[in-house]
mmCIF file of C-alpha atoms in Angstrom:
data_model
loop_
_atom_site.group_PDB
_atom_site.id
_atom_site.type_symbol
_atom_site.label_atom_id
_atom_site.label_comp_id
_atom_site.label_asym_id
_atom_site.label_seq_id
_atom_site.Cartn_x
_atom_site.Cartn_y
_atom_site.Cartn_z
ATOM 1 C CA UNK A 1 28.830 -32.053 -19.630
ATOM 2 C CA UNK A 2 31.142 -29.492 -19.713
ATOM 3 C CA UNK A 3 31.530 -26.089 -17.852
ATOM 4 C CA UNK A 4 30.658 -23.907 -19.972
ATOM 5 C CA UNK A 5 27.530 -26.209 -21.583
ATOM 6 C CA UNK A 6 26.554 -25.710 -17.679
ATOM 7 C CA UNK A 7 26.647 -22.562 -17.454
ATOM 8 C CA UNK A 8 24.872 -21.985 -20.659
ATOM 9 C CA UNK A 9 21.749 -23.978 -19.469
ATOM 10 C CA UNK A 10 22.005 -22.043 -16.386
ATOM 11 C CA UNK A 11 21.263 -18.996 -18.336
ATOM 12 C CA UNK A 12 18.760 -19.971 -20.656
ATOM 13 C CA UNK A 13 16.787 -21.063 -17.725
ATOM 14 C CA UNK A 14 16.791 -17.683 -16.160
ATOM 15 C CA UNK A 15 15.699 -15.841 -19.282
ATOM 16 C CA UNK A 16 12.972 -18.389 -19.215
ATOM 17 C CA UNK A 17 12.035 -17.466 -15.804
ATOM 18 C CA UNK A 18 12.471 -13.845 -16.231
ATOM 19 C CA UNK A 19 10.352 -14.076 -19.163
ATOM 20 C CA UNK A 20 7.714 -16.099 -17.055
ATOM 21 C CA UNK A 21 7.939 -12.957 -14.375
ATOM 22 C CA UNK A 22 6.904 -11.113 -16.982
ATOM 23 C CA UNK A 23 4.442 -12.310 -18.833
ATOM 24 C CA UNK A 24 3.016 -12.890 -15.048
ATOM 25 C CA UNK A 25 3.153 -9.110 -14.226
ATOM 26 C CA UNK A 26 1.353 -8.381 -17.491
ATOM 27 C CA UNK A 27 -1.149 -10.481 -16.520
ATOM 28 C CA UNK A 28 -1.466 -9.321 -12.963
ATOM 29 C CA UNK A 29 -1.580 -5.363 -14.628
ATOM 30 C CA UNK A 30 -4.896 -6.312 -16.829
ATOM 31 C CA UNK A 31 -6.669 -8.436 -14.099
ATOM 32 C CA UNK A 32 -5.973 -5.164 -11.770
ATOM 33 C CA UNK A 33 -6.938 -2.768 -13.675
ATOM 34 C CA UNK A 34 -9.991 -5.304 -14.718
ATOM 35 C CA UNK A 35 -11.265 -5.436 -10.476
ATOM 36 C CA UNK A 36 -10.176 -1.431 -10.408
ATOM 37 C CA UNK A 37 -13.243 -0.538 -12.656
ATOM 38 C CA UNK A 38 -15.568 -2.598 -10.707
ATOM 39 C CA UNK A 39 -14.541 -1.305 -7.479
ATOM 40 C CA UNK A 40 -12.942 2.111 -7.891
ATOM 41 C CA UNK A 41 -13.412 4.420 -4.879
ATOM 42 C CA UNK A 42 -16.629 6.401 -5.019
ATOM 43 C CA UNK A 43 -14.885 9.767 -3.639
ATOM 44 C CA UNK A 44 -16.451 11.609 -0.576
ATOM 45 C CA UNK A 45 -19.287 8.932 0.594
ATOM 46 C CA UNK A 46 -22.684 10.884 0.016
ATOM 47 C CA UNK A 47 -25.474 10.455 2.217
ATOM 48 C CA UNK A 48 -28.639 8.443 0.968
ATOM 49 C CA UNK A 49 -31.071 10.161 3.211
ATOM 50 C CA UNK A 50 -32.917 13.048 1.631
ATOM 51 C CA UNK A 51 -31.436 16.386 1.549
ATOM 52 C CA UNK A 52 -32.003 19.903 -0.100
ATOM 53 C CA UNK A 53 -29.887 20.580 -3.566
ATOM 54 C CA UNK A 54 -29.723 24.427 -2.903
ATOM 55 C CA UNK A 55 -29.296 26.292 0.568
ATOM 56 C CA UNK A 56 -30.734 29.588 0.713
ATOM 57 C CA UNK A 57 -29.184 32.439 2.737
ATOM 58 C CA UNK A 58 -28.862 31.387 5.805
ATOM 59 C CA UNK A 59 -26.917 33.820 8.595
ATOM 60 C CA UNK A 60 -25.913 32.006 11.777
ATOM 61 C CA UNK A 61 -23.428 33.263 14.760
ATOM 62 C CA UNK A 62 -20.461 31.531 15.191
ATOM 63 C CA UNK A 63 -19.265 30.903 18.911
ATOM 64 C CA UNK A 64 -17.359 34.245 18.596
ATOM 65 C CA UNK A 65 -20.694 35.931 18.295
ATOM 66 C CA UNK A 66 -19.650 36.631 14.851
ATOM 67 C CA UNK A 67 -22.484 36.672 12.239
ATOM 68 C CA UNK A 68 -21.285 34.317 9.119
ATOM 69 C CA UNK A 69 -23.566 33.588 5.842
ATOM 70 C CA UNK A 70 -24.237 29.774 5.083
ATOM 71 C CA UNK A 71 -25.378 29.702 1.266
ATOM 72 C CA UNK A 72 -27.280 32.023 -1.413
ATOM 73 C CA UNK A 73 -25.500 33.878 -3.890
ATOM 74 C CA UNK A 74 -22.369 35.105 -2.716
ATOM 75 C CA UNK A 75 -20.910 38.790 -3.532
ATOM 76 C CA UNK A 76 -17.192 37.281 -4.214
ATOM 77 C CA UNK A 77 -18.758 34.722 -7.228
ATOM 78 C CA UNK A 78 -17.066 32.170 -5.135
ATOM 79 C CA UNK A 79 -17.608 28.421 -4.137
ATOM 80 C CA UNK A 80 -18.594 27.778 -0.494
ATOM 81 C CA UNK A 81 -16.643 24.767 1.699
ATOM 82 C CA UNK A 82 -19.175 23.730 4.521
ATOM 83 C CA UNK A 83 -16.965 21.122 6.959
ATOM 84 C CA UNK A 84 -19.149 19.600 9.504
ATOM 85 C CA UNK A 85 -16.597 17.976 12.527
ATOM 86 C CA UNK A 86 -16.539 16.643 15.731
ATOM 87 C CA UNK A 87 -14.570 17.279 18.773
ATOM 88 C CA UNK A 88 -15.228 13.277 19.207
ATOM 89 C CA UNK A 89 -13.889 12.302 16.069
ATOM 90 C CA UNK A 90 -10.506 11.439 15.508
ATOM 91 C CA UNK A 91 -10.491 11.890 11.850
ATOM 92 C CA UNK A 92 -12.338 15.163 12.210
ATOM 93 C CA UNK A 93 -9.016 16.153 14.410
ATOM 94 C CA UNK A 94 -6.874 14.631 11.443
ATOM 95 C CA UNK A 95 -9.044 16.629 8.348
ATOM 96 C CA UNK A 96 -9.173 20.007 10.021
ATOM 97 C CA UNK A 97 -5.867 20.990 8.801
ATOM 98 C CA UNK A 98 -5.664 18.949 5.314
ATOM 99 C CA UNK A 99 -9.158 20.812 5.311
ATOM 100 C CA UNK A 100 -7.389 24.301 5.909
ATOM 101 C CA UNK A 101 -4.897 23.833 2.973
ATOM 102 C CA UNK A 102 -6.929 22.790 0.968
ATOM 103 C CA UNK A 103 -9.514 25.369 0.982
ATOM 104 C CA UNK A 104 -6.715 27.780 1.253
ATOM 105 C CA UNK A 105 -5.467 26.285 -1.950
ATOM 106 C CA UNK A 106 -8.268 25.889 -4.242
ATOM 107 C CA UNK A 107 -9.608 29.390 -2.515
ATOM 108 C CA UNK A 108 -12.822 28.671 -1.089
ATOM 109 C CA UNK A 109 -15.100 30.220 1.392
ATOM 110 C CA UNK A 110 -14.255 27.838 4.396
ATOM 111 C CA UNK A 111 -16.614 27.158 7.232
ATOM 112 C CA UNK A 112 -17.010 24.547 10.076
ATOM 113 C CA UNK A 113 -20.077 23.041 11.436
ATOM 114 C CA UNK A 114 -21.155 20.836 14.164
ATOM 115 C CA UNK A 115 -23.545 20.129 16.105
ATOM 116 C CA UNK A 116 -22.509 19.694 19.816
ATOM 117 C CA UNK A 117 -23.769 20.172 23.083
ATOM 118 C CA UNK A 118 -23.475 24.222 24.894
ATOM 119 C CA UNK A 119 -20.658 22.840 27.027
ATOM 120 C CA UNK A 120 -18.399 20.557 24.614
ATOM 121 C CA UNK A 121 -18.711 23.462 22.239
ATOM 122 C CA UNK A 122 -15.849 25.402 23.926
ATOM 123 C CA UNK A 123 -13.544 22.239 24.827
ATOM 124 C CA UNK A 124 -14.156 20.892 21.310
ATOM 125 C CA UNK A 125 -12.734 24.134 19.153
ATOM 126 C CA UNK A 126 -9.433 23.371 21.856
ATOM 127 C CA UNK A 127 -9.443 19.706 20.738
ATOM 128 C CA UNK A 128 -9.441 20.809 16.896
ATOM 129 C CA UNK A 129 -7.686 23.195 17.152
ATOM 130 C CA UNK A 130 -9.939 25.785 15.303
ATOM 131 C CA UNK A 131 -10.977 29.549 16.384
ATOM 132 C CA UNK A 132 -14.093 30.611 17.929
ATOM 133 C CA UNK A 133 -15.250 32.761 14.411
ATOM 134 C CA UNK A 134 -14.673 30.247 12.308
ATOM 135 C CA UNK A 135 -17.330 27.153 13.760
ATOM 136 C CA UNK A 136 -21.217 27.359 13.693
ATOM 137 C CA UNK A 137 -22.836 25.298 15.818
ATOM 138 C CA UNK A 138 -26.588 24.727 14.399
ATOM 139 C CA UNK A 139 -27.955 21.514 14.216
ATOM 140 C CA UNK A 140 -30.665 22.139 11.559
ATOM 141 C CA UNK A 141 -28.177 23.146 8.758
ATOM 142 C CA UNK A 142 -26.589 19.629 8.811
ATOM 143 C CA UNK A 143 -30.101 17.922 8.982
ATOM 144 C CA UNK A 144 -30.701 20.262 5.660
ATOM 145 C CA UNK A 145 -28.093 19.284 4.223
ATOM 146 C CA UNK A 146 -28.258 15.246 5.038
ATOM 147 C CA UNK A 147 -25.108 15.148 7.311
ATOM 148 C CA UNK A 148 -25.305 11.875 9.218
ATOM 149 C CA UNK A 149 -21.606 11.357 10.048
ATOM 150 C CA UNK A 150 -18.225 13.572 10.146
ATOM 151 C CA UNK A 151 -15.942 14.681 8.708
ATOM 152 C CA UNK A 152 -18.644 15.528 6.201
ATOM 153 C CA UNK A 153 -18.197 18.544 3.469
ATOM 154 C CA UNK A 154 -20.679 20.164 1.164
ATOM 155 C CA UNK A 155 -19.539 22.023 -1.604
ATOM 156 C CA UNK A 156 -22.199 25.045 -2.778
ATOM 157 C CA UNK A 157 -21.268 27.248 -5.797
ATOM 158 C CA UNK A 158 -21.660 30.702 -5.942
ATOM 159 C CA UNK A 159 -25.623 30.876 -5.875
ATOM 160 C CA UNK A 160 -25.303 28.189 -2.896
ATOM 161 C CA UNK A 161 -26.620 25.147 -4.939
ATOM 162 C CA UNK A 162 -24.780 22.277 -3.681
ATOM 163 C CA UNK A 163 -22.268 21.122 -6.330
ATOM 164 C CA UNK A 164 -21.227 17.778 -3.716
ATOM 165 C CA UNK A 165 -21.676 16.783 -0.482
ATOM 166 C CA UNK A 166 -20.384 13.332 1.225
ATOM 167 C CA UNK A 167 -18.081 12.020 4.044
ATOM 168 C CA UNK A 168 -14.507 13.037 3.881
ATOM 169 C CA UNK A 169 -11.790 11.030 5.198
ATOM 170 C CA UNK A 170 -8.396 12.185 3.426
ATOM 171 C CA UNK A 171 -7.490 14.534 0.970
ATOM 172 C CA UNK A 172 -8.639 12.366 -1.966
ATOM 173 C CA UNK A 173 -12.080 13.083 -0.590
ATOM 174 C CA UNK A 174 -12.094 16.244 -0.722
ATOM 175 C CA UNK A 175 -10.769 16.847 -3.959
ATOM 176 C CA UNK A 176 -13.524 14.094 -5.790
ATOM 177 C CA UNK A 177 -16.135 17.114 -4.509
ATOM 178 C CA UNK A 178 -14.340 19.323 -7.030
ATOM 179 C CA UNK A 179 -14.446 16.903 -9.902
ATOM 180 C CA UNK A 180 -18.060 17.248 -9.267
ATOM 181 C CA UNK A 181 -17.849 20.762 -11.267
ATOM 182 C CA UNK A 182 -14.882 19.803 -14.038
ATOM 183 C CA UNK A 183 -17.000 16.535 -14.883
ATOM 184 C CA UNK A 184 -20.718 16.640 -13.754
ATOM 185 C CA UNK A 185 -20.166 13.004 -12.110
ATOM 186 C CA UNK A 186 -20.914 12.960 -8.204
ATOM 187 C CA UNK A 187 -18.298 9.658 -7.701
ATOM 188 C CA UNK A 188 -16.250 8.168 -10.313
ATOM 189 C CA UNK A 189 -18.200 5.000 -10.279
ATOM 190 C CA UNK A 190 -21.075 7.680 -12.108
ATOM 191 C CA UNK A 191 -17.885 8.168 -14.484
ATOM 192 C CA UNK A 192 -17.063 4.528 -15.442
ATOM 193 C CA UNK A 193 -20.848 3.994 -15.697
ATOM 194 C CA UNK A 194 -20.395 6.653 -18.656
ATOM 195 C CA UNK A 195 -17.082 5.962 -19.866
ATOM 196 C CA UNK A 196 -16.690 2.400 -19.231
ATOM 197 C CA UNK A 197 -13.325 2.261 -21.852
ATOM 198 C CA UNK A 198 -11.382 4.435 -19.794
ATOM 199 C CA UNK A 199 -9.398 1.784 -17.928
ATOM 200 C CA UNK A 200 -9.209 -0.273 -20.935
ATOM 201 C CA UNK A 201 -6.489 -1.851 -22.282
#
C-alpha cells in the first residue's frame, strides 16, 4: 500500500468520525432539550402553606423608627419588592446586594423583612450590610404572606395584590417573579404545561 493510499484512508476515517461527533451532538441537543421540559427550573420556589393574595395597608416602623407602608394601593402606581432575610443566612448576605440592583433597576419600591430576635436585630443589619430605615422587623407580615424560609421575596402591584412570592436564591429568581406580570404563569413549569411546543424541535 502506498503512501499516499495511506494517507487517504487516514482521512476518510476522520471525516467518518467527525461525522459520528456530530450526528452524536445532535442527538445529545434533542435528548437535552427533551429532559429540559420535564425538569425546567420552577423560578423563585413558592411556599405551599396558605397565604393571603392581597396585603392591605399595613404601616410598620422600621428599626430607624421610621414609619414605612407594606401594601395597599400605592400613590407612585408602582410595584412593591418585599425581601424577607436573615442575618443567619448566608445567601440572604449574598442576595442583599443582587437584591439592591435589581430593584434599583427594574424600579421598585424595595423593602426588607425579617423576623429576628430585639438583640440580633442590630448585629444582623451590620452582618447584611443594610441601613436601619430600610428593614422591618414584624413577624406577622411574613406569616401573612407564607414566608417559611429566606431569602424569600413577594412581589405586590400597585393595589398591593401579590403578583409572586417564593424563595430567592440568585438573580434568576428574582427576575421569574416579574415574568409573573408579562405572562400570567407563577413558574415556567405553569408555562410548558400551556405551551408544551415551545422547546420543540
Amino acid at each position: 500500500m502506498s503512501e499516499t493510499t495511506t494517507l487517504l484512508y487516514m482521512q476518510v476515517m476522520i471525516w467518518v468520525i467527525v461525522l459520528g461527533l456530530c450526528a452524536v451532538l445532535v442527538m445529545m441537543v434533542r435528548r437535552v432539550r427533551g429532559f429540559y421540559r420535564r425538569i425546567a427550573p420552577l423560578g423563585a420556589l413558592a411556599p405551599s402553606g396558605s397565604a393571603i393574595d392581597h396585603l392591605p395597608a399595613t404601616t410598620l416602623p422600621t428599626l430607624a423608627g421610621q414609619k414605612v407602608t407594606l401594601g395597599g394601593t400605592r400613590a407612585d402606581g408602582g410595584s412593591q419588592l418585599l425581601v424577607f432575610v436573615s442575618g443567619a443566612c448566608p445567601v440572604s448576605r449574598k442576595m442583599v446586594p443582587i437584591v439592591d440592583e435589581f430593584a434599583r433597576r427594574e424600579g421598585l419600591a424595595l423593602t426588607y423583612c425579617g423576623d429576628e430576635t430585639k438583640d440580633m436585630a442590630l448585629p444582623m443589619l451590620a452582618t447584611l450590610g443594610l441601613a436601619a430605615s430600610r428593614f422591618v422587623n414584624d413577624a406577622a407580615i411574613g406569616r401573612l404572606l407564607g414566608v417559611d424560609r429566606v431569602p424569600f421575596a413577594v412581589l405586590l402591584d400597585e393595589q398591593g395584590r401579590v403578583q409572586a412570592r417564593g424563595l430567592v436564591n440568585n438573580l434568576e429568581h428574582l427576575e421569574s417573579l416579574l415574568g409573573v406580570q408579562e405572562t400570567g404563569y407563577r413558574s415556567l413549569q405553569g408555562f410548558m404545561t400551556a405551551h408544551p411546543q415551545a422547546l420543540a424541535g
